[in-house]
CSV table of C-alpha atoms and ligand atoms in Angstrom, one decimal:
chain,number,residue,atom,x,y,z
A,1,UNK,CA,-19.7,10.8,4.2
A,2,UNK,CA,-17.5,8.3,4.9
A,3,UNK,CA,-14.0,10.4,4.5
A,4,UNK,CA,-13.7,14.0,5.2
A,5,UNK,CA,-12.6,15.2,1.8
A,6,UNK,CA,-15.7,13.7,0.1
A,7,UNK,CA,-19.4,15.8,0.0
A,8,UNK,CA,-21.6,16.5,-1.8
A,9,UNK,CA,-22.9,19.7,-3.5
A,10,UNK,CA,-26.3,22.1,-4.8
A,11,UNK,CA,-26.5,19.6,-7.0
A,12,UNK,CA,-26.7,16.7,-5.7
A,13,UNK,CA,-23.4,15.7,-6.8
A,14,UNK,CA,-21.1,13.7,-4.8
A,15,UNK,CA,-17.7,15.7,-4.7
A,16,UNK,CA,-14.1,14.5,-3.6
A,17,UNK,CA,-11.4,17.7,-2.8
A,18,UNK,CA,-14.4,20.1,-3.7
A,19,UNK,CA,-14.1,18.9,-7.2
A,20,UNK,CA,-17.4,17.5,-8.9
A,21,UNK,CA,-17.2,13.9,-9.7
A,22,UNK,CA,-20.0,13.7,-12.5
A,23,UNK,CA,-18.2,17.0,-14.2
A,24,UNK,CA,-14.7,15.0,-14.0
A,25,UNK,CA,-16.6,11.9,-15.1
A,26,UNK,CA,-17.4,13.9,-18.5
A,27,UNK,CA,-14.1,15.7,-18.6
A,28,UNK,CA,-11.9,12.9,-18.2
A,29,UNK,CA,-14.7,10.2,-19.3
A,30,UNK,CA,-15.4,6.5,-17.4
A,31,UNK,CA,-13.6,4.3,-15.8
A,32,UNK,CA,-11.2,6.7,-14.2
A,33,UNK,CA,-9.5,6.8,-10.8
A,34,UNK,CA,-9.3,10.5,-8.8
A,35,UNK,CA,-6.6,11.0,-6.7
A,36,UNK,CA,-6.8,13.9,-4.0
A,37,UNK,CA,-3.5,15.0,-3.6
A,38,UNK,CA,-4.0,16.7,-0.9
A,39,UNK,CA,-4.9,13.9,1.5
A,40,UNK,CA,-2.3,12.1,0.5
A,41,UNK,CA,0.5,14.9,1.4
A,42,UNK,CA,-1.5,15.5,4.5
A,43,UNK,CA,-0.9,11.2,5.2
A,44,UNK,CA,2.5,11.4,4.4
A,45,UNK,CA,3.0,14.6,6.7
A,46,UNK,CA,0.7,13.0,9.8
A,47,UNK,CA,3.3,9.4,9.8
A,48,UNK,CA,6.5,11.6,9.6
A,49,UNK,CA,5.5,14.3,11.8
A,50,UNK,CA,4.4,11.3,14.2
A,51,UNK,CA,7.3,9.3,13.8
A,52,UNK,CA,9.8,12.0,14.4
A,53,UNK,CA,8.3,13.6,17.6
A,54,UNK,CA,8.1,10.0,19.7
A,55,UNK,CA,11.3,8.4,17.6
A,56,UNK,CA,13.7,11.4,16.9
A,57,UNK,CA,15.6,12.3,13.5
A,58,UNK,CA,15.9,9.6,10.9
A,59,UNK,CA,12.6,7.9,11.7
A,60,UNK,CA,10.5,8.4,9.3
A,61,UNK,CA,7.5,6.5,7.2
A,62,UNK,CA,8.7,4.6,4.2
A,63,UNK,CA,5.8,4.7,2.0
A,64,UNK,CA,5.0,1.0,1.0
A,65,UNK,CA,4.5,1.9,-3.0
A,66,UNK,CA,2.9,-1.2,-4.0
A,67,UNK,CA,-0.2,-0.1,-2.6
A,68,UNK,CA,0.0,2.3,-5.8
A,69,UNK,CA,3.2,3.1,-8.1
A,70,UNK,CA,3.8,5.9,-10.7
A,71,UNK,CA,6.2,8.8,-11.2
A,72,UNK,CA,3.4,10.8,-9.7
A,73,UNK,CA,3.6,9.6,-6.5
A,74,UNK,CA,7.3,9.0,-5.8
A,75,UNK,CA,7.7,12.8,-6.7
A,76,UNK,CA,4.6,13.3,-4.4
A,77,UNK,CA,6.6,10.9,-1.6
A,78,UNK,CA,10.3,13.1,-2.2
A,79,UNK,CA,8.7,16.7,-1.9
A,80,UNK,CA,7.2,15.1,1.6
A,81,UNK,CA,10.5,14.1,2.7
A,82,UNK,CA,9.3,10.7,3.5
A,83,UNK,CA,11.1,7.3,2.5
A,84,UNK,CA,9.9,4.4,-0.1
A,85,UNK,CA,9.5,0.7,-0.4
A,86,UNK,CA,9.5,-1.4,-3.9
A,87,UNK,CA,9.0,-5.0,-4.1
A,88,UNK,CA,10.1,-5.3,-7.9
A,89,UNK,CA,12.8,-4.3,-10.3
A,90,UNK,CA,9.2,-2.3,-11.7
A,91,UNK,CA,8.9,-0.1,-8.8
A,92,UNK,CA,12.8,0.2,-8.1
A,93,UNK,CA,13.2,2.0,-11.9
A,94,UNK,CA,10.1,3.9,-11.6
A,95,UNK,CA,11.1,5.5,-8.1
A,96,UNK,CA,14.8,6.1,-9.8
A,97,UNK,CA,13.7,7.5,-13.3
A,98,UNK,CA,11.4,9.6,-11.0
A,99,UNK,CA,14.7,11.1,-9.3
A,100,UNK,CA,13.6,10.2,-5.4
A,101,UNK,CA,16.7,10.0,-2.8
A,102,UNK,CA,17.9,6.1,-3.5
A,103,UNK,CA,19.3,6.4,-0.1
A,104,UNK,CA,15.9,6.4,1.1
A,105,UNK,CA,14.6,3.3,-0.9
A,106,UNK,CA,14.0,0.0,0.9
A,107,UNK,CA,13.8,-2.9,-1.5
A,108,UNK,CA,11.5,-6.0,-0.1
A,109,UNK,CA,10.3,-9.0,-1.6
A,110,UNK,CA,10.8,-12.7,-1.1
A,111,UNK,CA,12.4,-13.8,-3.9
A,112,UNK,CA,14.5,-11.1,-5.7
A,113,UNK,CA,16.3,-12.3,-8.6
A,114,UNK,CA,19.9,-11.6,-9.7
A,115,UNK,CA,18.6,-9.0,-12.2
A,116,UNK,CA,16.9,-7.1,-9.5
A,117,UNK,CA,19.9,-7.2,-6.8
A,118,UNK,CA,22.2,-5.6,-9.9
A,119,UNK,CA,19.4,-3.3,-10.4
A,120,UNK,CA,19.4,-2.5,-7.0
A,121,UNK,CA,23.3,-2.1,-6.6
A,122,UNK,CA,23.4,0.0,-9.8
A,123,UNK,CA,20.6,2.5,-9.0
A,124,UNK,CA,22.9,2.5,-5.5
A,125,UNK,CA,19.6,1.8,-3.3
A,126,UNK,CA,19.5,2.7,0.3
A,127,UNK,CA,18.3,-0.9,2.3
A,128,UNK,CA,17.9,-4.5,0.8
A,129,UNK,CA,15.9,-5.7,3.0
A,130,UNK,CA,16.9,-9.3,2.6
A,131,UNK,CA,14.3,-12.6,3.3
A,132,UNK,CA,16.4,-15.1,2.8
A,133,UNK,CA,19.9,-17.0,2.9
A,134,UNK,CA,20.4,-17.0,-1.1
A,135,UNK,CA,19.5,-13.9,-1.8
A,136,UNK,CA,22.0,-12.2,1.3
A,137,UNK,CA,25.0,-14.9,-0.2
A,138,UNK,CA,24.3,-13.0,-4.1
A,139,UNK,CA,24.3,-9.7,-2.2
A,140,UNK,CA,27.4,-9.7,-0.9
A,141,UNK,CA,28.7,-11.5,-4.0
A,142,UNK,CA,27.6,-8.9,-6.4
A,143,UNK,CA,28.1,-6.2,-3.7
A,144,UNK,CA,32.2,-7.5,-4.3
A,145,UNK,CA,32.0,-7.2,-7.8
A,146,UNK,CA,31.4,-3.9,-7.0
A,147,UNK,CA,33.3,-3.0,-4.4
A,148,UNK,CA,30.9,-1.6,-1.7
A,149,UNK,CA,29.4,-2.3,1.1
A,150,UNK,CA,25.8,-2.5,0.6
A,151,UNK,CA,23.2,-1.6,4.1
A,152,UNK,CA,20.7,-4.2,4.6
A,153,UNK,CA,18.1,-5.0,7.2
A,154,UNK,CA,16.6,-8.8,7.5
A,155,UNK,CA,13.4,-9.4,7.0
A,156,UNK,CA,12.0,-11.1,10.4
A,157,UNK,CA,9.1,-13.5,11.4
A,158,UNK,CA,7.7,-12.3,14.5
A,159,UNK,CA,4.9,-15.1,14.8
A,160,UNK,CA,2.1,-13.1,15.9
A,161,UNK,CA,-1.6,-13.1,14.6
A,162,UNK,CA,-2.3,-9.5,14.4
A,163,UNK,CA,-6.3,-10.8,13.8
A,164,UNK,CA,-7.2,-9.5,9.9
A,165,UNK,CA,-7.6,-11.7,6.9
A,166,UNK,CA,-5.9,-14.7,6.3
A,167,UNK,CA,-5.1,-13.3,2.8
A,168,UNK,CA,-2.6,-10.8,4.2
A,169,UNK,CA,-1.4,-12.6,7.5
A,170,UNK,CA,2.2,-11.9,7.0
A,171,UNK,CA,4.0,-11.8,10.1
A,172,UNK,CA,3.1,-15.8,10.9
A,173,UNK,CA,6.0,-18.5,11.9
A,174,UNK,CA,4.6,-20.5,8.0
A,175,UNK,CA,4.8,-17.4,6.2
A,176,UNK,CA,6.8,-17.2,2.6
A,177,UNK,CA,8.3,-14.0,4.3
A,178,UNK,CA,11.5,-14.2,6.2
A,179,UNK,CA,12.4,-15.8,8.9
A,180,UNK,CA,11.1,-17.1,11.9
A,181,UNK,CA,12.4,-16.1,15.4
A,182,UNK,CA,10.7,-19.5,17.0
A,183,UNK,CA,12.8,-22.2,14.8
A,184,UNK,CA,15.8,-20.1,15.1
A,185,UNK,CA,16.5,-19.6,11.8
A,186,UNK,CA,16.3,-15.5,12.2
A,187,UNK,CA,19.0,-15.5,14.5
A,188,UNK,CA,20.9,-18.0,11.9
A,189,UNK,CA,20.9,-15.2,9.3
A,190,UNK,CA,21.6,-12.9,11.3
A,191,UNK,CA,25.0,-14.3,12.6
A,192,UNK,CA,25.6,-15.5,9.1
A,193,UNK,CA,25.4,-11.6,7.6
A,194,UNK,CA,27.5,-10.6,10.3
A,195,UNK,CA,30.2,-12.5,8.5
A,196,UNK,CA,29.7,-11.3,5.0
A,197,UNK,CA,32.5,-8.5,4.1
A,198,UNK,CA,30.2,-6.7,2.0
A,199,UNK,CA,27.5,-6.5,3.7
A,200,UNK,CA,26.6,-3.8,6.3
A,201,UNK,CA,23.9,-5.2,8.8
A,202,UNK,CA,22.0,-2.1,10.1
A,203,UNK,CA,18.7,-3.3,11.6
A,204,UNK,CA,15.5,-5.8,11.7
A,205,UNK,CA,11.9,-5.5,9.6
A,206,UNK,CA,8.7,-6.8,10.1
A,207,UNK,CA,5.5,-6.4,8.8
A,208,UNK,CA,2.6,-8.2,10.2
A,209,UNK,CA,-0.3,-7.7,7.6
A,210,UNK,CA,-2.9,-5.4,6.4
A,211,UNK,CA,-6.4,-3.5,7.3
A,212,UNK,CA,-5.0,-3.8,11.3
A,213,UNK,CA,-7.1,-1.2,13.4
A,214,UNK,CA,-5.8,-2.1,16.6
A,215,UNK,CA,-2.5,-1.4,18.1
A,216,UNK,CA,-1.9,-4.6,20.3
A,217,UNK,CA,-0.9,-6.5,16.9
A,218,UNK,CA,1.8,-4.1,16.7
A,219,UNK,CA,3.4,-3.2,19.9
A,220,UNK,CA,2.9,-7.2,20.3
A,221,UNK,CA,5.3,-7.4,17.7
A,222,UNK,CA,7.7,-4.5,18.6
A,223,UNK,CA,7.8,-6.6,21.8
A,224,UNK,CA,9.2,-9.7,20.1
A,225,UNK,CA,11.8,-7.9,17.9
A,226,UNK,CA,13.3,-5.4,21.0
A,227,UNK,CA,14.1,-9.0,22.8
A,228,UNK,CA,15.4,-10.4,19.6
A,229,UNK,CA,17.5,-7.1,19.2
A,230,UNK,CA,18.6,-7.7,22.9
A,231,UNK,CA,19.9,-11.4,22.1
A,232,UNK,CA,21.4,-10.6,19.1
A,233,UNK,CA,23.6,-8.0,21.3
A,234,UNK,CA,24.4,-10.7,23.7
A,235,UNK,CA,25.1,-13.6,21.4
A,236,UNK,CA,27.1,-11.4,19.1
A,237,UNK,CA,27.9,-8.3,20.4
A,238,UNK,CA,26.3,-5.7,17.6
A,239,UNK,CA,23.8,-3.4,18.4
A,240,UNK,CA,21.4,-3.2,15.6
A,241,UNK,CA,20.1,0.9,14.5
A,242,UNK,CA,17.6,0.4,12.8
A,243,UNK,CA,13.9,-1.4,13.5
A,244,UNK,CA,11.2,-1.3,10.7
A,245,UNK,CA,7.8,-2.2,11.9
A,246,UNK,CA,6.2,-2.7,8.7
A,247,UNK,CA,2.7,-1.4,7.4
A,248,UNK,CA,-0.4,-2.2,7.7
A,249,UNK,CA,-3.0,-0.2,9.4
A,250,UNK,CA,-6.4,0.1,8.8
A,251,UNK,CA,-8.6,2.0,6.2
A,252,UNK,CA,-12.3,2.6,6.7
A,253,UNK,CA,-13.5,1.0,3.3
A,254,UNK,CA,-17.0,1.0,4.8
A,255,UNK,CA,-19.4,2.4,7.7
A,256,UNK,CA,-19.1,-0.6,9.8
A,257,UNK,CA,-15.2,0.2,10.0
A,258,UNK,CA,-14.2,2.7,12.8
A,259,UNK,CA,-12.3,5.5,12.5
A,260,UNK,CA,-8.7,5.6,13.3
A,261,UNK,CA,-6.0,8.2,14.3
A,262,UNK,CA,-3.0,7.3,13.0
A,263,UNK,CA,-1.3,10.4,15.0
A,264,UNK,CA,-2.5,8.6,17.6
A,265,UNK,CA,-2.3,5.0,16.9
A,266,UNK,CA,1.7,5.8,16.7
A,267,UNK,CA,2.2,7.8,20.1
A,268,UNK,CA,0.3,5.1,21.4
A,269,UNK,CA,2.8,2.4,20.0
A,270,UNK,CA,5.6,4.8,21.0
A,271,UNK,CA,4.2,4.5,24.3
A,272,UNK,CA,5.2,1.1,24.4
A,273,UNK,CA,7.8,0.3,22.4
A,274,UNK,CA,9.9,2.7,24.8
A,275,UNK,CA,8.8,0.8,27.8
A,276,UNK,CA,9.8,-2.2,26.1
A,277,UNK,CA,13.3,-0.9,25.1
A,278,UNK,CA,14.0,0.3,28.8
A,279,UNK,CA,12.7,-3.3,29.8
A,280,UNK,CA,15.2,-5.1,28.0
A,281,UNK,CA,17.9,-2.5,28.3
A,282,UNK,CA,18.3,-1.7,24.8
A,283,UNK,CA,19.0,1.9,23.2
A,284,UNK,CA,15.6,3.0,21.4
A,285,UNK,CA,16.7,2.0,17.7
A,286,UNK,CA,15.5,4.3,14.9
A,287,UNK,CA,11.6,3.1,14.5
A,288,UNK,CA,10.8,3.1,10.6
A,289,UNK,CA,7.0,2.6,9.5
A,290,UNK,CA,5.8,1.7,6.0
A,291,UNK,CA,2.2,2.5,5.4
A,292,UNK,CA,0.7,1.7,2.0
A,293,UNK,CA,-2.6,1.6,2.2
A,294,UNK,CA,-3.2,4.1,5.1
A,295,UNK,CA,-1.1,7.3,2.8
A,296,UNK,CA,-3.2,6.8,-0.3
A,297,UNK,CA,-6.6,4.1,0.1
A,298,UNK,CA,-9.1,7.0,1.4
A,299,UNK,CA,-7.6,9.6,-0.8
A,300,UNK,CA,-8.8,8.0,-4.2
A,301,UNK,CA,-12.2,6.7,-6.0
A,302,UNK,CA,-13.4,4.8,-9.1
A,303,UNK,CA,-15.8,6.7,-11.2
A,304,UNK,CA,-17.8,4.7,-13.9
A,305,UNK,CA,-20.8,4.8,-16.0
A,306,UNK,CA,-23.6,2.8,-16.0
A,307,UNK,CA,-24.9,0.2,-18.3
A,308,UNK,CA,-27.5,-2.0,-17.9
A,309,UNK,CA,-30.0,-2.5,-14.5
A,310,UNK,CA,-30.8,-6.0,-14.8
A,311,UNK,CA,-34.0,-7.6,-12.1
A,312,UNK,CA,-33.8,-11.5,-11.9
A,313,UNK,CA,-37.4,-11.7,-9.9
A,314,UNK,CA,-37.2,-13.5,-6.5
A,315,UNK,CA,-33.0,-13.0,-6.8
A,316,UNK,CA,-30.8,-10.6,-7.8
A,317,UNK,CA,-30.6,-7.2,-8.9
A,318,UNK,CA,-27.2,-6.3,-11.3
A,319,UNK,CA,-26.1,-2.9,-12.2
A,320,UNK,CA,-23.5,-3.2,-14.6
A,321,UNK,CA,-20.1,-0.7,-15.0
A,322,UNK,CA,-17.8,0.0,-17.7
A,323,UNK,CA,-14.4,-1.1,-15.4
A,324,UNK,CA,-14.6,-4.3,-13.3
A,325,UNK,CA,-12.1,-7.1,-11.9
A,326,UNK,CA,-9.2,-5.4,-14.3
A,327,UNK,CA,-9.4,-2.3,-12.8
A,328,UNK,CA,-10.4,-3.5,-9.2
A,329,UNK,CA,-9.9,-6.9,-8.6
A,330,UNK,CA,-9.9,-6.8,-4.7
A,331,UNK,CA,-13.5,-8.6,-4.8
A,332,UNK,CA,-12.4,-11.5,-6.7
A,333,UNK,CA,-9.7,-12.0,-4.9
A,334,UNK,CA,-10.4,-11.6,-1.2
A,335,UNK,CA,-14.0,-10.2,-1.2
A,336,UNK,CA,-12.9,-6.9,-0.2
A,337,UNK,CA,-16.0,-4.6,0.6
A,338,UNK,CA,-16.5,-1.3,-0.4
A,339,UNK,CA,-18.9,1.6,-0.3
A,340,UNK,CA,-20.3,3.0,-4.1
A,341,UNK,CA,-22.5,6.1,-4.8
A,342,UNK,CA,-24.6,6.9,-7.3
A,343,UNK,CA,-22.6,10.2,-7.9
A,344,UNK,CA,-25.1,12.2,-9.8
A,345,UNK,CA,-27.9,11.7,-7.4
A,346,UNK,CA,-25.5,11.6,-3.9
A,347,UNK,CA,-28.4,12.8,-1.6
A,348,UNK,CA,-31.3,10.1,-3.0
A,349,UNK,CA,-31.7,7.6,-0.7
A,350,UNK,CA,-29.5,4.0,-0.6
A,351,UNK,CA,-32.5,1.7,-0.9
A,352,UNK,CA,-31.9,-0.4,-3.5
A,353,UNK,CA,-30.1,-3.8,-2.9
A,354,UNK,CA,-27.8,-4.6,-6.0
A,355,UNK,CA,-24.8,-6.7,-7.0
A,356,UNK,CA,-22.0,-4.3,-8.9
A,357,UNK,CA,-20.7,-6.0,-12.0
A,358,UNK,CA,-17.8,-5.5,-14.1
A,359,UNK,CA,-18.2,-6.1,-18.0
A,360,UNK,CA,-15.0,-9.4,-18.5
A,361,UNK,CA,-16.8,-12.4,-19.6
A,362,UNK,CA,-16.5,-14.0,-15.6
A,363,UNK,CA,-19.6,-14.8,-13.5
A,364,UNK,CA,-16.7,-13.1,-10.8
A,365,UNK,CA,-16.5,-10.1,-12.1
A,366,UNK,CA,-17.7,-8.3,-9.4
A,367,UNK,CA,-16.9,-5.5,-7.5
A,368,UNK,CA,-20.1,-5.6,-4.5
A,369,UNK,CA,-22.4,-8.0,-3.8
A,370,UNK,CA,-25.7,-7.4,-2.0
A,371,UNK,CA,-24.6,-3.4,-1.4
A,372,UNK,CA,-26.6,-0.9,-1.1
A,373,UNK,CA,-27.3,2.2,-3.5
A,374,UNK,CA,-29.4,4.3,-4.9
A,375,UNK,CA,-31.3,2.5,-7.8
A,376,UNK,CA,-29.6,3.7,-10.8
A,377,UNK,CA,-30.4,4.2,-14.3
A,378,UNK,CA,-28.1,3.5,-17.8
A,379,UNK,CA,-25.5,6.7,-18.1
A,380,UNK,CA,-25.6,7.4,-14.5
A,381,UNK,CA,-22.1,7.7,-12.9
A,382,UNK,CA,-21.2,5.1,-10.0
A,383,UNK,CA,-18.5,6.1,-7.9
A,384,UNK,CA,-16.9,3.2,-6.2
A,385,UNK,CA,-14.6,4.9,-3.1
A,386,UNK,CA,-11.6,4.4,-0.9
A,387,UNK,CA,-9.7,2.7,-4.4
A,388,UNK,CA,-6.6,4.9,-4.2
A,389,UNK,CA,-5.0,1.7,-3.0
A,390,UNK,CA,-4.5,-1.8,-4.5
A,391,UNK,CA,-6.5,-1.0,-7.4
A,392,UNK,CA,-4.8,0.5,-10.4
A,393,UNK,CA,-1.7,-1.2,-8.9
A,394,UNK,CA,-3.1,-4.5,-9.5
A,395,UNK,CA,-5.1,-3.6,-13.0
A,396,UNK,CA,-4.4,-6.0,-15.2
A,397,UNK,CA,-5.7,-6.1,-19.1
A,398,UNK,CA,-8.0,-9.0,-19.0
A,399,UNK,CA,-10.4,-9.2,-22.0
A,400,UNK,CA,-8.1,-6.5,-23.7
A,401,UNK,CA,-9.6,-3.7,-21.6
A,402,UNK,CA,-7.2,-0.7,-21.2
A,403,UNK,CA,-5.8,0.8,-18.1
A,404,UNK,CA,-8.3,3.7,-17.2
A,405,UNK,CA,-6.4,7.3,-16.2
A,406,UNK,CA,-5.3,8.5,-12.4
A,407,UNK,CA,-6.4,12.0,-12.7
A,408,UNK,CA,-5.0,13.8,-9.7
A,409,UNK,CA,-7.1,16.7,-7.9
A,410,UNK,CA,-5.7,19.0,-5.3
A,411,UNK,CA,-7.2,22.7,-3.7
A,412,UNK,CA,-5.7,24.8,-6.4
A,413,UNK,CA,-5.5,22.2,-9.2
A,414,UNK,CA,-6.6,19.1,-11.0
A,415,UNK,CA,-4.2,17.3,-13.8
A,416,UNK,CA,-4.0,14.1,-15.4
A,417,UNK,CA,-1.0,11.7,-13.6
A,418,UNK,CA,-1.4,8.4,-15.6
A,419,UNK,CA,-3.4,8.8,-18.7
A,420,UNK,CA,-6.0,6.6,-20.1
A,421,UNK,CA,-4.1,3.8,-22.7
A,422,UNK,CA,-5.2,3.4,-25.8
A,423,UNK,CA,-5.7,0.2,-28.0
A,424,UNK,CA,-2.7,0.5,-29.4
A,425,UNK,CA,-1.3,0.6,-26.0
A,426,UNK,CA,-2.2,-2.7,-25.8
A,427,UNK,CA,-0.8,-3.7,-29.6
A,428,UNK,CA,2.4,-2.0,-28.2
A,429,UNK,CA,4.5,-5.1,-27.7
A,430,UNK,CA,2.5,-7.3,-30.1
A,431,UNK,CA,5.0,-8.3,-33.1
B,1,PLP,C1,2.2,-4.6,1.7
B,1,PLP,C2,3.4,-4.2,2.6
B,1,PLP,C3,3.3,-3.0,3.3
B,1,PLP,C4,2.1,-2.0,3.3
B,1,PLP,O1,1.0,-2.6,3.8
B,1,PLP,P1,-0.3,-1.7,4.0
B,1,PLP,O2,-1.3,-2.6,4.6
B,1,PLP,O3,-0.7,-1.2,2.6
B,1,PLP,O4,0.0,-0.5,4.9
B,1,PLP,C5,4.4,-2.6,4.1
B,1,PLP,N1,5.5,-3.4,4.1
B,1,PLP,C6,5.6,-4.5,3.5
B,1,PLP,C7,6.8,-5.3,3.6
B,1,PLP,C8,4.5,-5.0,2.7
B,1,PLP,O5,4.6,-6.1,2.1
């Protein structure tokens, strides 16, 4: 099986946490996304145990909750003593109503508007951590207004190519993130929120993209931000605390992707990034982390029922699902691959070559192309896996089709953490 807390059972039933996914199918019914709970503490506890033996107190993983955001979760995140990121006012009142540390709460994004800095100020959040030259000038302003000094960090261009998918290539000089370190505009910022009173400049962030399985792409980076730490001290005189190196390592969506330690991955980068610091005679700043995908991807899966099997001689075979593109839109978008299971008949062999489609009135509506799975029949269940990330955070309601339920399993219990909307969900806000 392709992740350690997924088997399968007497029955021939595939199971995730133990639990079996053809009895939650009929409990909780189809499309629904399972959560195992417990990989995802056991995640949160491998990054900060990690972080803190190379790094030392206060650094920690912030978890990167765009990769999937509920109450749930940010409780799940605050009893794991781990840190959070938001990129929207969204996020940033979900992790508040939720009642997580706010000194722990890192708000990103490239484009924040006034409404979300006041938001942000109000809910008296930890880090902005600021991309651009307007948005650190209405800081400070409504930071004033105030009267307190708010803690930032600037986000930062490093300009490397950490070798993943164009789609989420984040950390290049013509990115929409930051700035760049090559046209001198990061150390422009920087010397122009050294001047703002209300501002408290504690550190540097990077993040360099997604699905990276190597560790070059990272210590690469490290590399170019210790330097950049190292002028900033000799052009200005401040030692910056604090360095975030982002998110972004690799999930195992599939059998052709290898496995990865992350316990591992991080000494490795610890390795290096304290050669680097003795290079360039810096003090070792506090080395923050913020995994998304990598806490939660692995630890979820879609179940859904199937429809029709439809055989277009000489080309294509569909099976068709009850969820699609609104509940999992990664194919569309970026042709993300990933593994499905004919859950109630786990141990039959995958011999039959099929394209997965979703039930919206798009030819794209797709979740795999040429995969391969057992040959299914109408009612059985399809388990789609490794969706605990990027899916129900970017559902969407397209052809009216409600959000399906996160139900959340763990060793000693299973519960629903998002339930299943309604139609009159979707009348809510209709006048
Ligand atoms: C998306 C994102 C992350 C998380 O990336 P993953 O690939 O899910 O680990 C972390 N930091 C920032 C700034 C991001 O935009």
């Amino acid at each position: 099986m392709l992740h350690k807390n997924l088997g399968i059972n007497e029955n021939n039933h595939l199971t995730i946490c133990g639990y079996d996914t053809v009895e939650l199918a009929k409990e909780y019914g189809t499309p629904s996304y399972v959560m195992d709970e417990d990989m995802i503490r056991e995640n949160c506890r491998i990054y900060k145990n990690a972080l803190e033996k190379h790094f030392g107190k206060g650094s920690m993983p912030l978890y990167a909750s765009k990769a999937f955001s509920c109450k749930k979760i940010y409780e799940i995140a605050k009893e794991e003593g781990i840190g959070c990121d938001v990129v929207s006012g969204g996020e940033l009142y979900t992790v508040y109503k939720s009642g997580f540390p706010m000194e722990k709460v890192y708000f990103h994004g490239n484009n924040k508007t006034d409404a979300d800095i006041a938001l942000g100020l109000d809910c008296k959040i930890g880090f902005f951590v600021v991309d651009n030259f307007e948005e650190l000038e209405e800081i400070n302003r409504q930071a004033m207004q105030r009267n307190v000094k708010q803690n930032i960090l600037l986000r930062i261009t490093p300009g490397i190519d950490p070798h993943t998918h164009k789609a989420v290539v984040t950390g290049s000089v013509d990115s929409k993130f930051g700035s760049a370190i090559e046209t001198n505009q990061a150390m422009a910022i920087v010397k122009e929120a050294l001047t703002k009173a209300n501002i408290e400049l504690c550190g540097l962030h990077c993040h360099i993209g997604s699905q990276i399985f190597e560790c070059e792409p990272f210590t690469d980076a490290a590399d170019i931000m210790i330097r950049f730490l190292k002028q900033i001290k000799d052009e200005t005189g401040k030692e910056l605390k604090i360095l975030n190196l982002g998110g972004g390592m690799g999930v195992r969506y599939t059998e052709d992707d290898p496995y990865i330690s992350y316990e591992e991955n991080i000494g490795k980068i610890a390795n290096k990034i304290k050669d680097y610091a003795e290079k360039h005679n810096v003090n070792l700043p506090i080395i923050l982390m913020e995994p998304g995908r990598s806490l939660v991807a692995a630890a979820g899966l879609t179940l859904y029922t199937v429809g029709s099997v439809k055989e277009i001689p000489g080309f294509k075979n569909y099976v068709s699902i009850d969820g699609g593109m609104p509940d999992n839109p990664r194919y569309a978008l970026y042709q993300s691959v990933y593994t499905s299971v004919v859950a109630n008949k786990a141990n039959s062999p995958a011999d039959y070559t099929c394209t997965i489609a979703g039930r919206c009135c798009e030819s794209g509506d797709l979740i795999a192309e040429n995969t391969k799975i057992t040959r299914p029949e109408r009612n059985d269940i399809l388990a789609v896996l490794v969706t605990g990330a990027y899916n129900y955070s970017m559902s969407s309601h397209y052809n009216r089709l409600p959000k399906p339920p996160v139900i959340m399993v763990s060793k000693d219990k299973k519960y629903i953490a998002v339930k299943r909307e309604s139609y009159d969900d979707l009348m809510r806000n209709d006048l």
